[in-house]
Coordinates of C-alpha atoms and ligand atoms in Angstrom, one line a residue:
X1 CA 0.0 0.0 0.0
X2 CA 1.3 3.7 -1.1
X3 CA 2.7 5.1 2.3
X4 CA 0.0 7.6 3.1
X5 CA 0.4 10.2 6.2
X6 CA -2.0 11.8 8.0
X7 CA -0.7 14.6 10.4
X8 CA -4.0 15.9 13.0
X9 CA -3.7 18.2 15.7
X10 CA -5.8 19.9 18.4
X11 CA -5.4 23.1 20.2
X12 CA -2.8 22.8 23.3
X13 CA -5.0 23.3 26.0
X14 CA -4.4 26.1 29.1
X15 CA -3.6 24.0 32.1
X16 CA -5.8 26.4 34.5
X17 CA -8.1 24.1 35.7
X18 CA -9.1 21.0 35.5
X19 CA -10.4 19.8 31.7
X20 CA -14.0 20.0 31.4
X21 CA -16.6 18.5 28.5
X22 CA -15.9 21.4 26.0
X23 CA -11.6 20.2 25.9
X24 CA -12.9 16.2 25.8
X25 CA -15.3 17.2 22.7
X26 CA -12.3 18.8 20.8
X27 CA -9.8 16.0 21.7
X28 CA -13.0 13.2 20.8
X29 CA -13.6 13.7 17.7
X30 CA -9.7 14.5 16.4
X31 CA -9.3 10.9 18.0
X32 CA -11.7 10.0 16.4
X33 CA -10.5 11.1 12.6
X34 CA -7.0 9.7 13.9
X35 CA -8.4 5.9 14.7
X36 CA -10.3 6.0 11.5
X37 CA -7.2 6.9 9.4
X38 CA -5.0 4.6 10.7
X39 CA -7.9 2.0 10.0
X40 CA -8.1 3.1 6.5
X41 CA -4.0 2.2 5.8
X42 CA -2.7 6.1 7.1
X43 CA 0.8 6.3 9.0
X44 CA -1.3 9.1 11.5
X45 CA 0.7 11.5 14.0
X46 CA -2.2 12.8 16.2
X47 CA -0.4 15.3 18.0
X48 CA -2.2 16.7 21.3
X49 CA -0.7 18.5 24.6
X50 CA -0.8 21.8 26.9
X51 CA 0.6 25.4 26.7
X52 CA 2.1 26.2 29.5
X53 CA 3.3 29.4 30.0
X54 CA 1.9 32.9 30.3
X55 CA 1.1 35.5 33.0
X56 CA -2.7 34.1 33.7
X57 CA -0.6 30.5 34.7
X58 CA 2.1 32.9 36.7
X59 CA -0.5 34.4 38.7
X60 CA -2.1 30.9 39.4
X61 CA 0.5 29.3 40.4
X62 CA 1.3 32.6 43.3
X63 CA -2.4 31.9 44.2
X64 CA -1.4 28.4 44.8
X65 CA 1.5 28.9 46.4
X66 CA 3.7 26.9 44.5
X67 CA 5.8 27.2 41.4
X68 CA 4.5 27.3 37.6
X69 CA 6.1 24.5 36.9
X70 CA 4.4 22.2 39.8
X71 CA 1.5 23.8 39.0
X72 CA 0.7 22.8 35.7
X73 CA 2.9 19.6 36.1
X74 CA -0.2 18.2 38.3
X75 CA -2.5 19.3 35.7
X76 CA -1.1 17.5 33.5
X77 CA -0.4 14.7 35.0
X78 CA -5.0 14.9 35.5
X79 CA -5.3 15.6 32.3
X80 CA -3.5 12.4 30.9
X81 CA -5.0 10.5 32.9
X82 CA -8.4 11.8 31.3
X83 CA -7.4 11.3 28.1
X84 CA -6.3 7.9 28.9
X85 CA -9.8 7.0 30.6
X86 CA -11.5 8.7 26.9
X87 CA -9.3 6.3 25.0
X88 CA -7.7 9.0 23.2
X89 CA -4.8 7.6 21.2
X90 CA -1.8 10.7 20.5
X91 CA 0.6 9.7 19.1
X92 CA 2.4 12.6 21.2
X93 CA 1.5 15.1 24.0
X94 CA 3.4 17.6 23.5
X95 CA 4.1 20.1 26.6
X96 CA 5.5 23.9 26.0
X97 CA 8.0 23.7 28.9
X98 CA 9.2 20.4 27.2
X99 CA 13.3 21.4 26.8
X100 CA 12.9 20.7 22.8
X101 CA 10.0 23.2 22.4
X102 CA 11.7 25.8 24.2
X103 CA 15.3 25.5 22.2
X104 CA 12.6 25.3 18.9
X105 CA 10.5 28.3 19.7
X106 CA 14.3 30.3 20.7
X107 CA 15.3 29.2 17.5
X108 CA 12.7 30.3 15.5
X109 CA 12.4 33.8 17.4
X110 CA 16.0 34.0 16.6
X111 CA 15.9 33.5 13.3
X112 CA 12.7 35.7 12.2
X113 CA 14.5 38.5 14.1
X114 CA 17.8 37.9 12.5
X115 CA 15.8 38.4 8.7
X116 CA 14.4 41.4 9.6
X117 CA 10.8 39.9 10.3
X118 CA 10.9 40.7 14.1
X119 CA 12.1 43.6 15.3
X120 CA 12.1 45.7 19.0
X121 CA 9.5 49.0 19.4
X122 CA 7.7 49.8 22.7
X123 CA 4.3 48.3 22.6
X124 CA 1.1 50.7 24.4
X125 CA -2.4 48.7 23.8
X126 CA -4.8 46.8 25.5
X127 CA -4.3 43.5 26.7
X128 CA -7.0 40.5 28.1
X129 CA -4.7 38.5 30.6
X130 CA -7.6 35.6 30.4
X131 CA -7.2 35.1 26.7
X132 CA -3.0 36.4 26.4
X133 CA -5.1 38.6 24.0
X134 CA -4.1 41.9 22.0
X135 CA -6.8 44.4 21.5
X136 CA -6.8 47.5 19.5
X137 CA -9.4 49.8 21.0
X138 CA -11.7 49.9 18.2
X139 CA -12.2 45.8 18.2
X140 CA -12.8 46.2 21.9
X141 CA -17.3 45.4 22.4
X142 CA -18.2 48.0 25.2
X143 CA -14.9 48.4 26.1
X144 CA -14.1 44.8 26.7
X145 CA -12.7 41.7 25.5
X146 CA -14.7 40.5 22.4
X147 CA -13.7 37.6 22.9
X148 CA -14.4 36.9 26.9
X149 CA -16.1 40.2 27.8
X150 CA -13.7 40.9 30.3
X151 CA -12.2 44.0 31.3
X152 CA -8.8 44.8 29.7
X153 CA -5.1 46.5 31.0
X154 CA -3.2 49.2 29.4
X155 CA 0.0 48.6 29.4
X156 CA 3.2 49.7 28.1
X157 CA 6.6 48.3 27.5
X158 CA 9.4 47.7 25.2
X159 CA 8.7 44.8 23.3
X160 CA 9.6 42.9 19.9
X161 CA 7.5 42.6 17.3
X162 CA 6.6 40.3 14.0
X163 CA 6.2 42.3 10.9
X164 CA 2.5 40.8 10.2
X165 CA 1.8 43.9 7.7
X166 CA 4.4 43.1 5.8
X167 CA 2.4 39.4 4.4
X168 CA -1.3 40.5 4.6
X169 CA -1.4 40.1 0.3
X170 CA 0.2 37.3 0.2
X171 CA -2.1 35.9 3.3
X172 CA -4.9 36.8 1.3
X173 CA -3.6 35.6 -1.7
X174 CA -3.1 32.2 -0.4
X175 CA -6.9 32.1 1.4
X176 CA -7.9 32.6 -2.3
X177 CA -5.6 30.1 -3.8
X178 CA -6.5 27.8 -1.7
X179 CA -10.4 27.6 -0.7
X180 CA -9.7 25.0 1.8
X181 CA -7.7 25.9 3.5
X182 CA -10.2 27.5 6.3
X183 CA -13.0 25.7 7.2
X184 CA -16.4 26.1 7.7
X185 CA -16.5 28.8 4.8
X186 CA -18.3 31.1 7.0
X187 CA -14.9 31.5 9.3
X188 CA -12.7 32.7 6.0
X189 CA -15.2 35.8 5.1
X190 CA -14.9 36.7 9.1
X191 CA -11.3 36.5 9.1
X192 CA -10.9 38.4 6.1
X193 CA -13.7 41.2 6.9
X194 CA -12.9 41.7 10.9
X195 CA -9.4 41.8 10.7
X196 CA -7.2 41.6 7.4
X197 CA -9.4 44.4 5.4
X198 CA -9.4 46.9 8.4
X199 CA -5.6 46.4 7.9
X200 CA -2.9 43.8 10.1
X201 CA -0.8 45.4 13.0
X202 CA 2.1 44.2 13.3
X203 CA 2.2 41.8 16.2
X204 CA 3.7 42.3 19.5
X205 CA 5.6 38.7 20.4
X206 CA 7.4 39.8 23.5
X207 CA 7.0 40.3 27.1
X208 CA 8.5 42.0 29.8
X209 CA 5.8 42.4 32.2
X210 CA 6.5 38.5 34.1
X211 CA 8.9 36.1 33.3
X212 CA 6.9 32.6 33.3
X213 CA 7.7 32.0 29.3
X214 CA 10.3 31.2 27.2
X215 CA 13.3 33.9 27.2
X216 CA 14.8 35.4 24.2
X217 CA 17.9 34.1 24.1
X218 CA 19.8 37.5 22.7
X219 CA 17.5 39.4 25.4
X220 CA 16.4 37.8 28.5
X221 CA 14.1 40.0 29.8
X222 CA 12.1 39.5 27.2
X223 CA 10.1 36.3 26.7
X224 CA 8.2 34.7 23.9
X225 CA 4.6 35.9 23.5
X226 CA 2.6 32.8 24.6
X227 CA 0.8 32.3 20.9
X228 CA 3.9 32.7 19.2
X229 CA 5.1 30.0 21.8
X230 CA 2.1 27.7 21.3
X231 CA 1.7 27.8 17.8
X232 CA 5.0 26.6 17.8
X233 CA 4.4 23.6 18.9
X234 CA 2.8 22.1 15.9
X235 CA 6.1 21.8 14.2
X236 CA 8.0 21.9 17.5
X237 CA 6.5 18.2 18.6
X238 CA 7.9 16.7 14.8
X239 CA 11.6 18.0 16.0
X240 CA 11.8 21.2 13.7
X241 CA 14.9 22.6 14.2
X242 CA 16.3 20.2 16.3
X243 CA 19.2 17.6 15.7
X244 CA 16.4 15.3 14.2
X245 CA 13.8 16.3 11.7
X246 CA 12.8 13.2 10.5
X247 CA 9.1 13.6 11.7
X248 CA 9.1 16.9 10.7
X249 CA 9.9 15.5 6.9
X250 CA 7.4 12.8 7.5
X251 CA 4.4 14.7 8.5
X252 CA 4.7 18.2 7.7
X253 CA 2.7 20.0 6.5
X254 CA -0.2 19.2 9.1
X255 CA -3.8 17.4 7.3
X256 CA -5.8 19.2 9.5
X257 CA -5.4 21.2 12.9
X258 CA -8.5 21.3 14.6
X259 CA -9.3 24.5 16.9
X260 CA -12.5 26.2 18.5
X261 CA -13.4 29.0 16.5
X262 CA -12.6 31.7 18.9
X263 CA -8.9 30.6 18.2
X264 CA -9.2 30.5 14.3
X265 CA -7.7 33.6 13.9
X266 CA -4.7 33.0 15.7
X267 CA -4.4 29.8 13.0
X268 CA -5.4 31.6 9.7
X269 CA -3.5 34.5 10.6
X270 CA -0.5 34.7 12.9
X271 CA 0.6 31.1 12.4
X272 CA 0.9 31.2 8.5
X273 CA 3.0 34.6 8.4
X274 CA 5.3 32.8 11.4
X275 CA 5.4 29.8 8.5
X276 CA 5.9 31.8 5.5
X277 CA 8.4 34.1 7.4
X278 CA 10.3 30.8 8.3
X279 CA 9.9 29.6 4.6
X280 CA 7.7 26.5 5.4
X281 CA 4.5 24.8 4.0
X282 CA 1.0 25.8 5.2
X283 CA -1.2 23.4 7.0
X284 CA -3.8 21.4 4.2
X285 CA -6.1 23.0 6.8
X286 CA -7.5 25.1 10.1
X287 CA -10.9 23.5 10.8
X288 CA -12.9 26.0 13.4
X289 CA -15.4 23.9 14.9
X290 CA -18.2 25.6 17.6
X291 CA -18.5 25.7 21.1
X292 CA -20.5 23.4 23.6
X293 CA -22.4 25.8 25.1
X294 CA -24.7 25.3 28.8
X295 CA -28.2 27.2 28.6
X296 CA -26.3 29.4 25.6
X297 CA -23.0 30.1 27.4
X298 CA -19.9 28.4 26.6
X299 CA -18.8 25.5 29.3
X300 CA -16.1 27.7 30.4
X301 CA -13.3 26.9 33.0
X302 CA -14.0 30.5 34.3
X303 CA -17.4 30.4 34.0
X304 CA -17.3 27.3 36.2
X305 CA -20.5 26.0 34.7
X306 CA -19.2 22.4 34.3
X307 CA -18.6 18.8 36.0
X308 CA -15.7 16.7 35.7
X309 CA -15.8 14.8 32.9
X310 CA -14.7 11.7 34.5
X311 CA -18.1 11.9 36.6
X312 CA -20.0 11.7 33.4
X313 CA -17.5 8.7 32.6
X314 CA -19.0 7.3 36.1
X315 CA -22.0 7.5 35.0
X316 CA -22.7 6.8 31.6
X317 CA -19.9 4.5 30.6
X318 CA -16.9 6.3 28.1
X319 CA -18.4 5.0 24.5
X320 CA -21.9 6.8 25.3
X321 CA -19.8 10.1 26.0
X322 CA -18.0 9.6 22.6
X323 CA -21.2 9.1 20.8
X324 CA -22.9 12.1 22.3
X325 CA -19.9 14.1 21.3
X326 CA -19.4 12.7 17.9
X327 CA -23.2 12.2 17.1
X328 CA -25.0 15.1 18.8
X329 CA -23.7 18.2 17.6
X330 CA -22.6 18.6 13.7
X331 CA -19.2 19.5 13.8
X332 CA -18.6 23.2 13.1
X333 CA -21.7 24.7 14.5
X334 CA -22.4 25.2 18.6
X335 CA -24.5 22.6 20.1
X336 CA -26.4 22.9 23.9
X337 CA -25.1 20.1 25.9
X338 CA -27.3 18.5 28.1
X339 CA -27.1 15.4 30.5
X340 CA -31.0 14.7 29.3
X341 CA -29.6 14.8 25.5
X342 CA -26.8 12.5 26.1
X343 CA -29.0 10.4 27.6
X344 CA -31.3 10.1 25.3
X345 CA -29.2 9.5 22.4
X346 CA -27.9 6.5 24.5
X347 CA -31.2 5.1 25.0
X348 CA -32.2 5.9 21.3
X349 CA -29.4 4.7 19.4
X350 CA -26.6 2.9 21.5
X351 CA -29.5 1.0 23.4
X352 CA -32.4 0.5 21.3
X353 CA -30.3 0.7 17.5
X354 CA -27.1 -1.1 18.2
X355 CA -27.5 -3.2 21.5
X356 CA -30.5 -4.6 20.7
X357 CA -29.7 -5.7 17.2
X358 CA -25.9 -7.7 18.6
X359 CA -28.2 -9.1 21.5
X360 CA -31.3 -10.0 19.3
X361 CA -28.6 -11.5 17.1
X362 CA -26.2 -13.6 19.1
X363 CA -28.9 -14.6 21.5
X364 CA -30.9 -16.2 18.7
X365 CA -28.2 -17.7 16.9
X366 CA -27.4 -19.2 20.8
X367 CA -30.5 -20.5 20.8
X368 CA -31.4 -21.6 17.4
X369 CA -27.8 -23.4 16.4
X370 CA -25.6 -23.4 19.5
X371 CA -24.0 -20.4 18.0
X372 CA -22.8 -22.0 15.1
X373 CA -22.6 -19.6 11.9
X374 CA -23.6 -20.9 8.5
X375 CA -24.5 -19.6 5.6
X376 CA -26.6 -21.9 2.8
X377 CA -27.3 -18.5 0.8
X378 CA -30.9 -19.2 0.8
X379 CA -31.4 -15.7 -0.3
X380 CA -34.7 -13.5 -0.9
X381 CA -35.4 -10.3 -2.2
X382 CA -35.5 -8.4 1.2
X383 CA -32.2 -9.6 1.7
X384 CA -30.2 -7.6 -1.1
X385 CA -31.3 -4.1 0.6
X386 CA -29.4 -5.1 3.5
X387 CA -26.7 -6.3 1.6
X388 CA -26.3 -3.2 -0.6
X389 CA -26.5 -0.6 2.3
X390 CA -24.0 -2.2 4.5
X391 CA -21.2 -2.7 1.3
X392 CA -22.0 1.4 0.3
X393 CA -20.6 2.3 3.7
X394 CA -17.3 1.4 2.5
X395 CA -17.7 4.7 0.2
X396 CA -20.0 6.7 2.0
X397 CA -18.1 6.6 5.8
X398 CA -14.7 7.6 4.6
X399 CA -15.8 10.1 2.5
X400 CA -17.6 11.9 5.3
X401 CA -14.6 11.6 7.7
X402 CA -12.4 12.8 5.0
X403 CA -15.1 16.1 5.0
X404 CA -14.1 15.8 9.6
X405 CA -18.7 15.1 9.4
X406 CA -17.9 12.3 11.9
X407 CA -21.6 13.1 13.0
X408 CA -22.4 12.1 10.0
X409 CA -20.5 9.4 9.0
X410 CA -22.0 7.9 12.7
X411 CA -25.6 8.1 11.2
X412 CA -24.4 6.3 7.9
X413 CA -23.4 3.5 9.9
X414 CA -26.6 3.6 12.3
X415 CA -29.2 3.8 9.1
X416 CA -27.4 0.7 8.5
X417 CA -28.0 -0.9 12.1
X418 CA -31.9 0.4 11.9
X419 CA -32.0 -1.2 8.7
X420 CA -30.7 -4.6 10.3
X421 CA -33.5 -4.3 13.0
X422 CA -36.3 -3.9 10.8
X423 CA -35.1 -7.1 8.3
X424 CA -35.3 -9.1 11.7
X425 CA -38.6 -7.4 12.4
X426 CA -39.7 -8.2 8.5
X427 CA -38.0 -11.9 8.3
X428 CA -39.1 -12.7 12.0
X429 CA -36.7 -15.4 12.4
X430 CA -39.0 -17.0 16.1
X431 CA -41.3 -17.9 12.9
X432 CA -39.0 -19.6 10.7
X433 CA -37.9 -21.5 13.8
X434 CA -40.6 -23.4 14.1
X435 CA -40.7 -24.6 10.8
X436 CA -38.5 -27.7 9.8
X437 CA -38.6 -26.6 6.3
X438 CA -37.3 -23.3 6.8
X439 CA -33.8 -23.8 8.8
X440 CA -31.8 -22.8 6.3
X441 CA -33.8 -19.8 5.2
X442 CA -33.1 -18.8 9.2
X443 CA -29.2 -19.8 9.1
X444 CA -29.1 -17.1 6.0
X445 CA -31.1 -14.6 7.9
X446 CA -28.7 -15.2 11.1
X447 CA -25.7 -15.0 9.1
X448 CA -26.7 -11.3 7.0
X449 CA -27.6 -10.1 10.6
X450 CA -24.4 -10.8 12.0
X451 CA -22.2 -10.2 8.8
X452 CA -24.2 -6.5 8.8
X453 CA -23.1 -5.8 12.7
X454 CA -19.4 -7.2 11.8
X455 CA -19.1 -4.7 8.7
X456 CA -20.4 -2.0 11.1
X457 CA -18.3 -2.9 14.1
X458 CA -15.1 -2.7 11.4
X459 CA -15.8 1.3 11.2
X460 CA -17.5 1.4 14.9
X461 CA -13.9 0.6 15.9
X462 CA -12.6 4.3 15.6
X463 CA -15.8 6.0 16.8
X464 CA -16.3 3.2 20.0
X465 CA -13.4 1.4 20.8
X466 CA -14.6 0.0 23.3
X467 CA -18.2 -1.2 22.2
X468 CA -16.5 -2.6 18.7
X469 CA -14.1 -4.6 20.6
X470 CA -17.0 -6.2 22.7
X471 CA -18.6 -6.9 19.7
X472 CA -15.7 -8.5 17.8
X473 CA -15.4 -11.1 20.9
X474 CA -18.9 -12.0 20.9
X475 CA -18.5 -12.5 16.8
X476 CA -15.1 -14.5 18.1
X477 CA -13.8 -13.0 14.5
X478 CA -10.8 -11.4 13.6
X479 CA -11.9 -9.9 10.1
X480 CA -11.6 -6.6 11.8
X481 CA -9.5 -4.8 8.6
X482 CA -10.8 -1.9 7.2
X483 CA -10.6 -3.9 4.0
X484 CA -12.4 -6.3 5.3
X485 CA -15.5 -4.1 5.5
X486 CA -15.5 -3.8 1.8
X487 CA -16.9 -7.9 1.3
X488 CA -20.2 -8.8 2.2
X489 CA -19.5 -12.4 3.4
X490 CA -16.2 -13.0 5.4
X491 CA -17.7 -14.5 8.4
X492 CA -16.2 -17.9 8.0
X493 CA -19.2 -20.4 8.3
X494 CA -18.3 -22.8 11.3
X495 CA -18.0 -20.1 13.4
X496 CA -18.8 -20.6 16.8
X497 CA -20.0 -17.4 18.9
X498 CA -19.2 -16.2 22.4
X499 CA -21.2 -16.0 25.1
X500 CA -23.8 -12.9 24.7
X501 CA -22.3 -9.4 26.9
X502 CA -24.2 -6.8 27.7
X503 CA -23.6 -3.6 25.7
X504 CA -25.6 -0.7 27.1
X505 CA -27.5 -0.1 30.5
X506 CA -31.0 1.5 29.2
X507 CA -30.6 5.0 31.4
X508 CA -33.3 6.2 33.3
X509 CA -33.8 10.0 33.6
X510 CA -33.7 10.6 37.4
X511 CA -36.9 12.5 38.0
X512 CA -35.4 15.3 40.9
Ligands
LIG1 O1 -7.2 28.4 23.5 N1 -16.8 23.8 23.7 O2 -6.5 26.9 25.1 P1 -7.9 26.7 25.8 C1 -16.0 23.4 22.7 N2 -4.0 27.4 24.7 N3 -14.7 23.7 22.7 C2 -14.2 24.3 23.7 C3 -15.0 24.7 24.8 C4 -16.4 24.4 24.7 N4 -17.2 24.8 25.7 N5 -14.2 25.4 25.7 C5 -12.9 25.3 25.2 C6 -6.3 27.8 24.1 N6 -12.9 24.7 24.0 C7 -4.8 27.9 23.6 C8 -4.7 27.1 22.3 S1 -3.2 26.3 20.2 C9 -1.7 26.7 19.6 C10 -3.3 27.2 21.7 C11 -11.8 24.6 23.1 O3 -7.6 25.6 26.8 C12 -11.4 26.0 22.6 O4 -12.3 26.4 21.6 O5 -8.5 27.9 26.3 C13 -10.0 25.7 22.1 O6 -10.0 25.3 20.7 C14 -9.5 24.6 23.0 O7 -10.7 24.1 23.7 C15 -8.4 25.0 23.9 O8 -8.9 26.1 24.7

């Protein structure tokens, strides 16, 4: 098979707090694209981590009493062990106070300053501590953060800057050259309208203010401005500039990084002028998906609206959570989470759609033939339906991952599933049971059921793990290859099934 890469990031996440439901959305679904590449034959770096430094961690760590670094070094230390209990599968988690980014991002400061790109003014503006934000006055809304809507400082101090003015054509140039390079559309005519037209300041990227960032090595009061910092890290985490690029060779330029879209700007703008100053590719793409939002605010560390997520883990069980946030909320717009929504798109389609057809299906096979699998093709009509929808997935899923529509490609595979639930419903195989004449009618009807839910289990694998793997024991199969998903009829005949296991609790809505 051609060596095919897929490179896939999300945002580095501010260690603050602990991670809420808004971060494990985010980091879901780009695990989600990740597992179903490498299914479909992709060598995939899914690159994850936190950005550590800045004045809003500083002042945290003084309210804790402790040091920066034993600040966030506990919150990360959480925060992997969240991920792990998600299943999400980086390939790296990358850390900003991680020796290699730092030497990177010094080198890279370095060098833009050396050609001319950054250079040393004074900076007076406006500046949002909660977002490490610039503001010029007139993008201020009632005299506050846009983005937040908190108040901002004035301050003033000597400072570097990157000449961002210098590549706003060529910026724009590239958005038109390249129309996918943002994503949804709607995000491009924003960027373009709010902040290139009006005209591009040049960017301070230095601090001098606290010290709880990466120095510049020719000026060490100075350190890195924290976005310059973090966007570093893309290229940082492959070994750019270090003795070793050879996963920068592989997997630049990124497929996809994935942010929310209050940070698309930062991507789109600042980040491609840092790459075309430094002479290197573009990312394929900057996908700004929408914000969970709580009773229309966003779940918000700040806001303090939110639960652990690891209660909901408790609670639900971790494949329902991954549904809920690949299924619920099409990817790109906002979407209200609820506890009531998530469960009742457990009970709907995880309980009712999928659990009841694997049940429904072993159980009867169990019953019917010891759990022996067969298949006399004694084939009907009805039959071919079944057949034809479950082989199109092999088309239709990929296609919608490859547009990041996980939600989507999720309902292409359920369709399928409801499909398989109304042919038992419509070939009612307790019928054919009792008729002598009819057992290998019932043996072909078994075996489509339980070749459907193996074809669907192959893609399930990289939406819920966990759920496919259950599924794959009970089948006791091992055609579990993406390829595999393309032939109707691998299920070797002699097969003998496992033992029926639960999928899904049925959750009752606690009445308070
Ligand atoms: O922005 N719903 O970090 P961050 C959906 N360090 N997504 C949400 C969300 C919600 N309720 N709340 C947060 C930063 N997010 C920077 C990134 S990248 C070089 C540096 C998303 O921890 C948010 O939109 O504040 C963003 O994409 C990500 O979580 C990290 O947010």
């Amino acid at each position: 098979m051609e060596n095919k890469k897929f490179y896939i990031t999300t945002p580095i996440y501010y260690p603050s707090a602990n991670f809420h439901i808004g971060h494990c959305y985010t980091t879901i679904v780009c695990d989600a694209i990740a597992r179903f590449k490498r299914l479909a034959g992709y060598d995939v770096f899914y690159l994850t981590g936190t950005d550590e430094h800045g004045q809003k961690i500083q002042k945290k760590a003084e309210e804790a009493g402790v040091t920066p670094k034993e600040y966030v070094d506990e919150i990360v230390a959480n925060a992997k062990d969240l991920w792990k209990s998600l299943g999400i599968s980086y390939d790296k988690f990358i850390r900003t106070t991680d020796e290699e980014h730092v030497e990177c991002v010094q080198k890279i400061f370095k060098q833009l300053y050396d050609q001319g790109d950054i250079y040393k003014g004074e900076y007076k503006g406006l500046y949002c501590t909660p977002c490490e934000s610039f503001w010029t006055e007139s993008q201020l809304v009632d005299g506050k953060c846009p983005d937040c809507g908190r108040e901002v400082n004035e301050v003033s101090e000597e400072a570097y800057f990157l000449k961002l003015s210098n590549y706003a054509d060529r910026l724009i140039k590239y958005y038109d050259e390249h129309p996918d390079f943002i994503e949804p559309l709607s995000r491009k005519n924003e960027m373009i309208n709010n902040f290139i037209k009006p005209g591009l300041e040049d960017l301070c990227v230095s601090r001098t203010s606290f010290d709880w960032g990466i120095p510049v090595t020719f000026d060490d009061k100075h350190v890195v401005y924290v976005w310059l910092d973090a966007l570093s890290n893309y290229i940082s985490a492959l070994g750019y500039k270090s003795d070793d690029e050879t996963l920068f060779n592989k997997y630049w330029p990124a497929d996809v990084h994935v942010v929310g879209k209050e940070i698309v700007r930062f991507h789109v703008i600042i980040w491609p002028i840092m790459l075309m100053a430094l002479g290197i590719e573009l990312p394929k793409k900057v996908f700004g998906h929408g914000w969970l939002v709580i009773n229309g605010g966003k779940i918000s560390k700040s806001l303090g609206n939110y639960k652990d997520p690891r209660e909901y883990i408790e609670s639900y069980g971790v494949d329902p959570i991954r549904y809920y946030a690949l299924r619920e909320v099409p990817f790109g717009s906002d979407g209200v989470f609820s506890e009531e929504a998530l469960i009742n798109r457990t009970n709907a389609d995880l309980v009712n759609n999928l659990g009841n057809l694997v049940n429904r299906t072993i159980s009867m096979t169990k019953k019917y033939f010891e759990g022996m699998v067969n298949n006399p093709r004694v084939n009907e009509e009805i039959d071919n339906d079944l057949i034809a929808s479950t082989e199109r997935l092999f088309e239709a899923v990929p296609a919608k991952v490859d547009e990041l529509k996980v939600g989507e490609a999720l309902q292409e595979i359920f369709d399928v599933l409801k499909k398989a639930n109304k042919y038992i419903d419509d070939t009612t195989p307790w019928i054919l049971a009792k008729d002598e004449t009819k057992q290998d009618r019932l043996r072909t009807v078994l075996y489509n059921l339980l070749e459907t839910i193996r074809i669907c289990s192959v893609y399930l694998q990289a939406f819920i793990p966990e759920t496919a793997e259950k599924i794959f024991r009970q089948l006791n199969t091992d055609d579990k290859e993406f390829e595999s998903a393309k032939i109707f009829g691998l299920l070797k005949d002699g097969t003998v099934l496992n033992e029926p296991e639960h999928l899904f609790d049925r959750i009752e809505i606690k009445e308070d």
